[in-house]
PDB file of C-alpha atoms in Angstrom:
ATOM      1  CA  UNK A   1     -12.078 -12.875  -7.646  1.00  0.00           C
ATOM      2  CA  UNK A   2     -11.720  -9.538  -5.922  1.00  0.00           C
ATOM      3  CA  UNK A   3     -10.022  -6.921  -7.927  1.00  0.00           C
ATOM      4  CA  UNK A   4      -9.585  -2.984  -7.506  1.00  0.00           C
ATOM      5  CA  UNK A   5      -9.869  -0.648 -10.960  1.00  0.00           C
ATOM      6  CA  UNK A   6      -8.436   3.166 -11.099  1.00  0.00           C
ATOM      7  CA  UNK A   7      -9.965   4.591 -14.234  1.00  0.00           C
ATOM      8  CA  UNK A   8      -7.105   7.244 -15.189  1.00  0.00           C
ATOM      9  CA  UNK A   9      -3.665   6.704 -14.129  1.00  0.00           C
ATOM     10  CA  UNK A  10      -2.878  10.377 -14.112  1.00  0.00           C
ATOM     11  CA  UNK A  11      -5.199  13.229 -13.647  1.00  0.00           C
ATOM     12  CA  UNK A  12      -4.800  17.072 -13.808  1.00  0.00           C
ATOM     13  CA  UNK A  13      -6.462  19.824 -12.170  1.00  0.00           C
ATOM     14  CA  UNK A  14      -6.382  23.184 -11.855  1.00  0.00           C
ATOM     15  CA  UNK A  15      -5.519  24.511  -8.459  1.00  0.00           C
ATOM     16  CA  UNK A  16      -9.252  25.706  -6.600  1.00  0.00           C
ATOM     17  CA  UNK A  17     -11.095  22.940  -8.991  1.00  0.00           C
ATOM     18  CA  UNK A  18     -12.998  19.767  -7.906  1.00  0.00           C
ATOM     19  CA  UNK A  19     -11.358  16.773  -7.426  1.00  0.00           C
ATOM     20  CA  UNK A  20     -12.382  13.542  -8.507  1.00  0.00           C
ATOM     21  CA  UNK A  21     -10.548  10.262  -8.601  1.00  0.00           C
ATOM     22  CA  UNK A  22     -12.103   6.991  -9.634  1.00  0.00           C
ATOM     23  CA  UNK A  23     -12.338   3.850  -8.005  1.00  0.00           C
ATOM     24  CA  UNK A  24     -13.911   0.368  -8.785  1.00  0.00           C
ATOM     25  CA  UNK A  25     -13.613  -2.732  -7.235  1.00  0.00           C
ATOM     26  CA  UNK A  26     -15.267  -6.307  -7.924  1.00  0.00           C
ATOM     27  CA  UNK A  27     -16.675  -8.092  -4.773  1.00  0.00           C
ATOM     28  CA  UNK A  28     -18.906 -10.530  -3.875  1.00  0.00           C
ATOM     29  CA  UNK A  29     -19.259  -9.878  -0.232  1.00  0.00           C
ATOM     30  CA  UNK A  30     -19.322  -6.004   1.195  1.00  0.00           C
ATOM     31  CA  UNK A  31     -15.587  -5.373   1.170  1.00  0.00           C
ATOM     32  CA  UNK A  32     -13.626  -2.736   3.387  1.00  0.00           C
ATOM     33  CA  UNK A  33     -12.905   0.365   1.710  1.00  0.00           C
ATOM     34  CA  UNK A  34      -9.881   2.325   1.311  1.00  0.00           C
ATOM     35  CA  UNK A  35      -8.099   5.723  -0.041  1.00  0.00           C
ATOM     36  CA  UNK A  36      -4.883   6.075   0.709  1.00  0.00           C
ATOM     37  CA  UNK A  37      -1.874   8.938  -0.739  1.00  0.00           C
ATOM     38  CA  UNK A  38       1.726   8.516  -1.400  1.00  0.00           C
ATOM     39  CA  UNK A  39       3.633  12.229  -1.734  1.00  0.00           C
ATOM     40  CA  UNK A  40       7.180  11.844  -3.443  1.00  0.00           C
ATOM     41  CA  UNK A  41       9.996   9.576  -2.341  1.00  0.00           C
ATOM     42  CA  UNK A  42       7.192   8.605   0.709  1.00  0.00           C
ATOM     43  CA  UNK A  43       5.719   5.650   1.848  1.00  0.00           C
ATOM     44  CA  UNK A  44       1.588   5.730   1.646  1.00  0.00           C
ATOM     45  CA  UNK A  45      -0.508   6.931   4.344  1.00  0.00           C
ATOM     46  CA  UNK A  46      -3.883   6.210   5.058  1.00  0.00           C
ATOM     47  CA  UNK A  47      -6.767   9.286   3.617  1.00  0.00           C
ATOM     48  CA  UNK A  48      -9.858   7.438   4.474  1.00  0.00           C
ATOM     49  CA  UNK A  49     -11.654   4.072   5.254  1.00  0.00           C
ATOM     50  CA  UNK A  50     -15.509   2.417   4.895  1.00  0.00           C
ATOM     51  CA  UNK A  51     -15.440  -0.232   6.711  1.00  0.00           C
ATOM     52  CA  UNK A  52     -19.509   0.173   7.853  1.00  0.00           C
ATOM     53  CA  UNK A  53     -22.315   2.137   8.077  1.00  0.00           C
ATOM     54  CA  UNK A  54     -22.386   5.833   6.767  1.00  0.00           C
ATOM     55  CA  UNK A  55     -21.302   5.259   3.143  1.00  0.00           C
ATOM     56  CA  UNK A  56     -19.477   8.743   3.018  1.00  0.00           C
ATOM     57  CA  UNK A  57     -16.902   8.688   4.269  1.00  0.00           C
ATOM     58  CA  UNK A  58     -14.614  12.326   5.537  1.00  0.00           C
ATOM     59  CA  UNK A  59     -10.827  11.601   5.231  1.00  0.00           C
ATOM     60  CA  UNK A  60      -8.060  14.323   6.008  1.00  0.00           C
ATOM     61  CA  UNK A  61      -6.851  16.993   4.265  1.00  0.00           C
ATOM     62  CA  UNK A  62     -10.416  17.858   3.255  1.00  0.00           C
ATOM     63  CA  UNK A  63     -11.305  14.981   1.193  1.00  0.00           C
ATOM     64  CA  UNK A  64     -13.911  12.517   1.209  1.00  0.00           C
ATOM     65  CA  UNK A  65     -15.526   9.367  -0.655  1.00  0.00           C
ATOM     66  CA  UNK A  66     -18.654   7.798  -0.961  1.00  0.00           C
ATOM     67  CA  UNK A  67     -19.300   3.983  -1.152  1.00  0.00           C
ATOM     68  CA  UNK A  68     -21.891   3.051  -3.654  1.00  0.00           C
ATOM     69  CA  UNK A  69     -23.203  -0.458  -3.483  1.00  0.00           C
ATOM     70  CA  UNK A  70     -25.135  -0.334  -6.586  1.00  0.00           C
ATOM     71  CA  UNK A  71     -22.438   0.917  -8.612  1.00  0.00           C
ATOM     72  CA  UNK A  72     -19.590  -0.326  -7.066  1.00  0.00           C
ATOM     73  CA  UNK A  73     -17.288   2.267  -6.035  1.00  0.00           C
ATOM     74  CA  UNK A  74     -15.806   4.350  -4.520  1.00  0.00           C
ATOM     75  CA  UNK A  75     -14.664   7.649  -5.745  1.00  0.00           C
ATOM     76  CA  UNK A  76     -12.661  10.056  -3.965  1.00  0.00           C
ATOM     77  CA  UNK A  77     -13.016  13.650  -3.903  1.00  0.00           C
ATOM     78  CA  UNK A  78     -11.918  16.796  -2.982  1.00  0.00           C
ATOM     79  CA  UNK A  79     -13.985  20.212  -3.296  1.00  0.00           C
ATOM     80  CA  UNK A  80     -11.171  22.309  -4.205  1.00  0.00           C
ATOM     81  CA  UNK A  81      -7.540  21.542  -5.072  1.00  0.00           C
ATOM     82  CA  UNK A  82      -4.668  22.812  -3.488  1.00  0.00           C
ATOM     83  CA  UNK A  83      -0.873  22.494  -5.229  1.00  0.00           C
ATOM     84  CA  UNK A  84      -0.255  20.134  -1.636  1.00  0.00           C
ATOM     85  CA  UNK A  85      -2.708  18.019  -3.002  1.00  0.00           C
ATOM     86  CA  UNK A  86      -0.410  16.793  -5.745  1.00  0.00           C
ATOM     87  CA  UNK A  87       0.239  12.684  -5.074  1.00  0.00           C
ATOM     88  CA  UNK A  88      -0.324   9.496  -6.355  1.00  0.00           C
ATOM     89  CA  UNK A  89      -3.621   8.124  -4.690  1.00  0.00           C
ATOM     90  CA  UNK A  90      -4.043   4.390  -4.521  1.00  0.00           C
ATOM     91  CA  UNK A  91      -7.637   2.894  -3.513  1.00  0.00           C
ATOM     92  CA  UNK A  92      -7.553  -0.479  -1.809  1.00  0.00           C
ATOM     93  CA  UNK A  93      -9.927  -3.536  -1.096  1.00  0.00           C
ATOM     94  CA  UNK A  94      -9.833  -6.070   1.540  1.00  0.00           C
ATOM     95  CA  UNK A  95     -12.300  -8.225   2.794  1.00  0.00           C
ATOM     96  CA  UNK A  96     -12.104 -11.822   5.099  1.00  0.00           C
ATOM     97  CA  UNK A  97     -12.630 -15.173   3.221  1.00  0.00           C
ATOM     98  CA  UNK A  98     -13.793 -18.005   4.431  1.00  0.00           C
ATOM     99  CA  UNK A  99     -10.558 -19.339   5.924  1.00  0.00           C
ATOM    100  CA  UNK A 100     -10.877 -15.948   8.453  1.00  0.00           C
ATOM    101  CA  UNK A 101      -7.423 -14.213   6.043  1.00  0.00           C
ATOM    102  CA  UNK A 102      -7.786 -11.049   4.583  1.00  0.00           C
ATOM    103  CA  UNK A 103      -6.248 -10.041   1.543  1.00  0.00           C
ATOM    104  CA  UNK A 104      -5.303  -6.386   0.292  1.00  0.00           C
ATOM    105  CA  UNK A 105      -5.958  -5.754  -3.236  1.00  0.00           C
ATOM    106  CA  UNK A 106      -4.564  -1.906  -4.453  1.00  0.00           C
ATOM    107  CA  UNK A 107      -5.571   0.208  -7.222  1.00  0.00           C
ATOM    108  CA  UNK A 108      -2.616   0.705  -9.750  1.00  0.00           C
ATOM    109  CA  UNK A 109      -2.712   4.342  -8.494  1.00  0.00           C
ATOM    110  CA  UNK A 110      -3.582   7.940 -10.350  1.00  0.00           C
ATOM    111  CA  UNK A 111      -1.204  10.735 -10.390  1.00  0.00           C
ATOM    112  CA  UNK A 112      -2.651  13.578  -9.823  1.00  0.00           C
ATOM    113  CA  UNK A 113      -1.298  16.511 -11.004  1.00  0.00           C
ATOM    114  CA  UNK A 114      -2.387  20.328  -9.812  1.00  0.00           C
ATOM    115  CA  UNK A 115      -2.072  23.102 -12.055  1.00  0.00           C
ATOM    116  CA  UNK A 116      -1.299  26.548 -10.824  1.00  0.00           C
TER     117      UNK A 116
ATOM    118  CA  UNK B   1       8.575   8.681  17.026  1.00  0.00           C
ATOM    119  CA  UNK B   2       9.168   6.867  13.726  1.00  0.00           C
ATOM    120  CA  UNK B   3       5.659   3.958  13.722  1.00  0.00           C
ATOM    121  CA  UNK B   4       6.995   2.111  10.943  1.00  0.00           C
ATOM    122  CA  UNK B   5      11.047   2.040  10.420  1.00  0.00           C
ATOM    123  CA  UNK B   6      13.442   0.680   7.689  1.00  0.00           C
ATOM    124  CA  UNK B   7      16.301   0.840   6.769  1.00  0.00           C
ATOM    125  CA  UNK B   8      18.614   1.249   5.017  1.00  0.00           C
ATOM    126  CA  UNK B   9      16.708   3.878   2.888  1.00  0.00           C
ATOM    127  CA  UNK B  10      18.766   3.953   0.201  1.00  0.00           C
ATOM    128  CA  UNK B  11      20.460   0.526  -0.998  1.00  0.00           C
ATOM    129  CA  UNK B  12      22.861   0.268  -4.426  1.00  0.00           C
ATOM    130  CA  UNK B  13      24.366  -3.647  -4.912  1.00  0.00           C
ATOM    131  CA  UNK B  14      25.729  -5.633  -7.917  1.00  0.00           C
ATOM    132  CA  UNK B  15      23.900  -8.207  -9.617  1.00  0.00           C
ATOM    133  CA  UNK B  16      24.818 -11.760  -7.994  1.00  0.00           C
ATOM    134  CA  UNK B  17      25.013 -10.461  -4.455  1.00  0.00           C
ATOM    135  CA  UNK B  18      23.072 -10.652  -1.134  1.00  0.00           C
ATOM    136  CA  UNK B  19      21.121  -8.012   0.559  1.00  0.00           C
ATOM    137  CA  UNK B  20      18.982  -7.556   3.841  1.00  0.00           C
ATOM    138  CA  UNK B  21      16.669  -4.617   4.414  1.00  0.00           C
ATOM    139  CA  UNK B  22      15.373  -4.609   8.197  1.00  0.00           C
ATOM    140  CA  UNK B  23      11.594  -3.073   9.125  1.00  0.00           C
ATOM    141  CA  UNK B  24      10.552  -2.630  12.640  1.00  0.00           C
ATOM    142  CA  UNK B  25       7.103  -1.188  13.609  1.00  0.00           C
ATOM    143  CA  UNK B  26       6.488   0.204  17.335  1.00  0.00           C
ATOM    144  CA  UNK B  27       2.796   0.498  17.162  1.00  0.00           C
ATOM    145  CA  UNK B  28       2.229  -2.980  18.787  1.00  0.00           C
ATOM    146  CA  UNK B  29       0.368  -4.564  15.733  1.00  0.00           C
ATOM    147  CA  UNK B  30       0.321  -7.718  14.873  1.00  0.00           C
ATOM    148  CA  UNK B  31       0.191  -7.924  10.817  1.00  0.00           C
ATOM    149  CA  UNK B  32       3.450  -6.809   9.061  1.00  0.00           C
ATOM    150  CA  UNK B  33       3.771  -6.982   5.410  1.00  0.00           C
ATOM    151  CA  UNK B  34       6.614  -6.363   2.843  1.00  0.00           C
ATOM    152  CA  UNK B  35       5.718  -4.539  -0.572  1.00  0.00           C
ATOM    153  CA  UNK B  36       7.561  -4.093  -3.792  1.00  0.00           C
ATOM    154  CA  UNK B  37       6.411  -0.978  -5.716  1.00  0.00           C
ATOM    155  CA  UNK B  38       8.319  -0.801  -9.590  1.00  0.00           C
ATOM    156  CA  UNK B  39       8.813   2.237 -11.581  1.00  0.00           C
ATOM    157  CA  UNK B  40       4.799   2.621 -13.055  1.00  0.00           C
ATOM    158  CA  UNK B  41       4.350   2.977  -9.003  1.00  0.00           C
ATOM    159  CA  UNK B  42       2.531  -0.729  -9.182  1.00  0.00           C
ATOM    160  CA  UNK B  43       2.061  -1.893  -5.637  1.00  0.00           C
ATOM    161  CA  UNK B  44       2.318  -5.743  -5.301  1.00  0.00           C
ATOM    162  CA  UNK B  45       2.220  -7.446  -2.180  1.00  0.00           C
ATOM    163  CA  UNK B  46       5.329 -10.037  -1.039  1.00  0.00           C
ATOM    164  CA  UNK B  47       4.414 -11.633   2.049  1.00  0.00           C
ATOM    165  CA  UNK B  48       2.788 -11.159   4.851  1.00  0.00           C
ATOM    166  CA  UNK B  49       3.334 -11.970   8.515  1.00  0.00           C
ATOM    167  CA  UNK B  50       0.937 -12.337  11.320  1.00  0.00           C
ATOM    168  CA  UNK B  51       2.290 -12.812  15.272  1.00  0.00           C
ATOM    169  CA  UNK B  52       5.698 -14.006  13.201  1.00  0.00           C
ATOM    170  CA  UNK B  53       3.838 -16.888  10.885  1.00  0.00           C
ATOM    171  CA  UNK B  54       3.833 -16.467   7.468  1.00  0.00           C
ATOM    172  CA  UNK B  55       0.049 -15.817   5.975  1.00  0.00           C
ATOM    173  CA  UNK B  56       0.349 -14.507   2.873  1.00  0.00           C
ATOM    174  CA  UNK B  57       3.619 -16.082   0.318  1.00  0.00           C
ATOM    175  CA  UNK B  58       2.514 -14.153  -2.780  1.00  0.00           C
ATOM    176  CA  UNK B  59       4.510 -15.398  -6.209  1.00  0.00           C
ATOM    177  CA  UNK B  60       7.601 -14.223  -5.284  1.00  0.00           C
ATOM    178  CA  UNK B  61      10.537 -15.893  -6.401  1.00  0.00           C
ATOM    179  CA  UNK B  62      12.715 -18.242  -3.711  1.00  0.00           C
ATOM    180  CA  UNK B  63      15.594 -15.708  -3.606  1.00  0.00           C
ATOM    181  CA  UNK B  64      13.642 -13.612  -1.443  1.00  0.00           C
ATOM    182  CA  UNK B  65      13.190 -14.775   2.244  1.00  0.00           C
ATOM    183  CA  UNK B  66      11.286 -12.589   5.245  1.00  0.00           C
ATOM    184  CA  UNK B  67      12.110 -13.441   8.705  1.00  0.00           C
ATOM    185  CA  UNK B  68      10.447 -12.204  11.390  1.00  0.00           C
ATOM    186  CA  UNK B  69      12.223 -12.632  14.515  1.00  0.00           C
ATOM    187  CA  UNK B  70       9.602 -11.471  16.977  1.00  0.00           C
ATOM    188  CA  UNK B  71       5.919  -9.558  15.764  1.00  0.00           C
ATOM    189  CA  UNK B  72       8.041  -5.572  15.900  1.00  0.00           C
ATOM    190  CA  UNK B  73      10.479  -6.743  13.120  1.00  0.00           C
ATOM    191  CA  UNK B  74       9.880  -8.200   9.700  1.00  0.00           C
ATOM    192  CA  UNK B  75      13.289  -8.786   7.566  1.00  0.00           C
ATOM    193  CA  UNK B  76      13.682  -9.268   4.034  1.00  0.00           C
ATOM    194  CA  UNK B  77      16.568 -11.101   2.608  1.00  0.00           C
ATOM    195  CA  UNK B  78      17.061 -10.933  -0.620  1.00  0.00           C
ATOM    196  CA  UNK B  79      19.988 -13.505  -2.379  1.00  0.00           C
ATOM    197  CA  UNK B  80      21.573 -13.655  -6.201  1.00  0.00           C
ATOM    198  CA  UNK B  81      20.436  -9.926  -6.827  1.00  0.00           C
ATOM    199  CA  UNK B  82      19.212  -9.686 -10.526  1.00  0.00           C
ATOM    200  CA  UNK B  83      18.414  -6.477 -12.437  1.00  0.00           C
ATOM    201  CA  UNK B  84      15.145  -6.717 -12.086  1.00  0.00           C
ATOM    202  CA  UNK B  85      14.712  -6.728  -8.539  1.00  0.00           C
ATOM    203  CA  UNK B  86      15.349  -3.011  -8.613  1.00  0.00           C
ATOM    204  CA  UNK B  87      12.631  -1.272  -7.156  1.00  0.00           C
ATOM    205  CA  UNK B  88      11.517   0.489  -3.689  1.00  0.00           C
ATOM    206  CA  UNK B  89      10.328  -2.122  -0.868  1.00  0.00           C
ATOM    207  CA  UNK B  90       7.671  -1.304   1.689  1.00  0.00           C
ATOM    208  CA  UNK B  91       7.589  -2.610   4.919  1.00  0.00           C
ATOM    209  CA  UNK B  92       3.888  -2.060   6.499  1.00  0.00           C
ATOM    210  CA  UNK B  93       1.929  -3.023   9.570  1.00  0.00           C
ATOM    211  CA  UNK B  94      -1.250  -3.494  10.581  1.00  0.00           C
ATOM    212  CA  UNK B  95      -3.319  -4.473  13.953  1.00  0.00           C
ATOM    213  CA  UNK B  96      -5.026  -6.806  12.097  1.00  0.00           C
ATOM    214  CA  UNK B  97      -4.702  -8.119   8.276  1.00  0.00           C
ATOM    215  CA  UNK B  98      -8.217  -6.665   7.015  1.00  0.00           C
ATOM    216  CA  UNK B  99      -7.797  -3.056   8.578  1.00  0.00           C
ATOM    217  CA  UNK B 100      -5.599   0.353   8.005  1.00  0.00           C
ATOM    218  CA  UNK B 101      -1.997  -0.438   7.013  1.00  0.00           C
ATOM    219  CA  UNK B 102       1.180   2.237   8.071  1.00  0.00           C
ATOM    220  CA  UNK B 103       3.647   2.224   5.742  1.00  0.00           C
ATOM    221  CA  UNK B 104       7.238   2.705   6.380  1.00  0.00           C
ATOM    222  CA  UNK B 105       9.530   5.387   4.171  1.00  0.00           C
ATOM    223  CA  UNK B 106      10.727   2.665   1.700  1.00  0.00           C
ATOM    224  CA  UNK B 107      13.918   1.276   0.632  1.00  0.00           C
ATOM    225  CA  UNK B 108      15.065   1.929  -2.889  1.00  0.00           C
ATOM    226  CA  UNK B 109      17.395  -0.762  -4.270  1.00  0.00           C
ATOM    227  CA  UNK B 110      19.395  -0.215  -7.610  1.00  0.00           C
ATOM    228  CA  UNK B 111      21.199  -3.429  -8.363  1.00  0.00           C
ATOM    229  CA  UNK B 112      23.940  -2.588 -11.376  1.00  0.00           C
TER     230      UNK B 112
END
């Protein structure tokens, strides 16, 4: 079974600190990779993909994530926080079965929260 | 240019009735998907529709119906209202089912 883990469901940062935002998933083929963000009363949009090859992936809005075979994941981070920043974040799996359907499988989400 | 449209955005109903909330996407794709997110911001997927045939029926209960007339529009009917089908509904779309999904703005439905 394929499944997708946030560890923290809200985080808080301190505007100018490093972000990081955890991500997990369970897969027994390479899955597709996703980050996407959700800013109040909006519908999510799309931060960054791995799909293949280079396993770190540069999103917008400055942040990036790096796929990690070995450990499974696929954290999401941002150098330096700005008070825009502050979103829930949902990662997201999908990968093609057998049958040639893909299934989406998101995160439960993290809040993040900056601090000025 | 709006990609992914619904409407209405805002929808308030008493329990027992019969609602519709329309999605249309003009990005020529041809995966759409409807999503209901709850309160904890818990995304679970509905259904999902690919060149109008159903692909994905997720446990949803039979009160809730998509139709999707042609592969720009994917409708969800929703009949007998109960409480707990308040929530805010995605509508999505995709080129294809395995890659980047745009979301629409949401509909949030308070049913009394």
């Amino acid at each position: 079974a394929q499944s997708v883990t946030q560890l923290g469901s809200h985080v808080s940062v301190s505007e100018g600190a490093l972000v990081l935002l955890r991500c997990n998933y369970s897969s027994s083929v390479p899955p597709y990779l996703f980050w996407y963000v959700q800013y109040p009363n909006q519908g999510l949009q799309l931060l960054l993909k791995y799909t293949t090859g280079a396993t770190l992936v540069k999103g917008i809005n400055g942040f990036e994530a790096e796929f990690k075979k070995s450990e499974t994941s696929f954290h999401l981070t941002k150098p330096s926080a700005h008070m825009s920043d502050a979103a829930e974040y949902f990662c997201a799996v999908t990968r093609r079965s057998y049958s040639g359907t893909y299934k989406y499988i998101f995160g439960t989400g993290t809040r993040l929260k900056v601090l000025a | 240019d709006t990609a992914v449209s619904q409407t209405p955005k805002y929808l308030v109903t008493q329990m027992g009735n019969d609602k519709s909330i329309k999605c249309e996407q003009n990005l020529g794709h041809d995966t759409m998907y409807w999503y209901k997110q709850d309160s904890k911001k818990f995304l679970k997927i509905m259904f999902s529709y690919n060149n109008k045939e159903l692909i994905i029926n997720e446990t949803v209960p039979n009160r809730f119906s998509p139709k999707s007339p042609d592969k720009a529009h994917l409708n969800l009917h929703i009949n007998s209202l109960e409480l707990g089908d308040s929530a805010v509904y995605f509508c999505a779309s995709s080129q294809d089912a395995g890659n980047e999904q745009f979301f629409g703005p949401g509909t949030r439905l308070t049913v009394l």
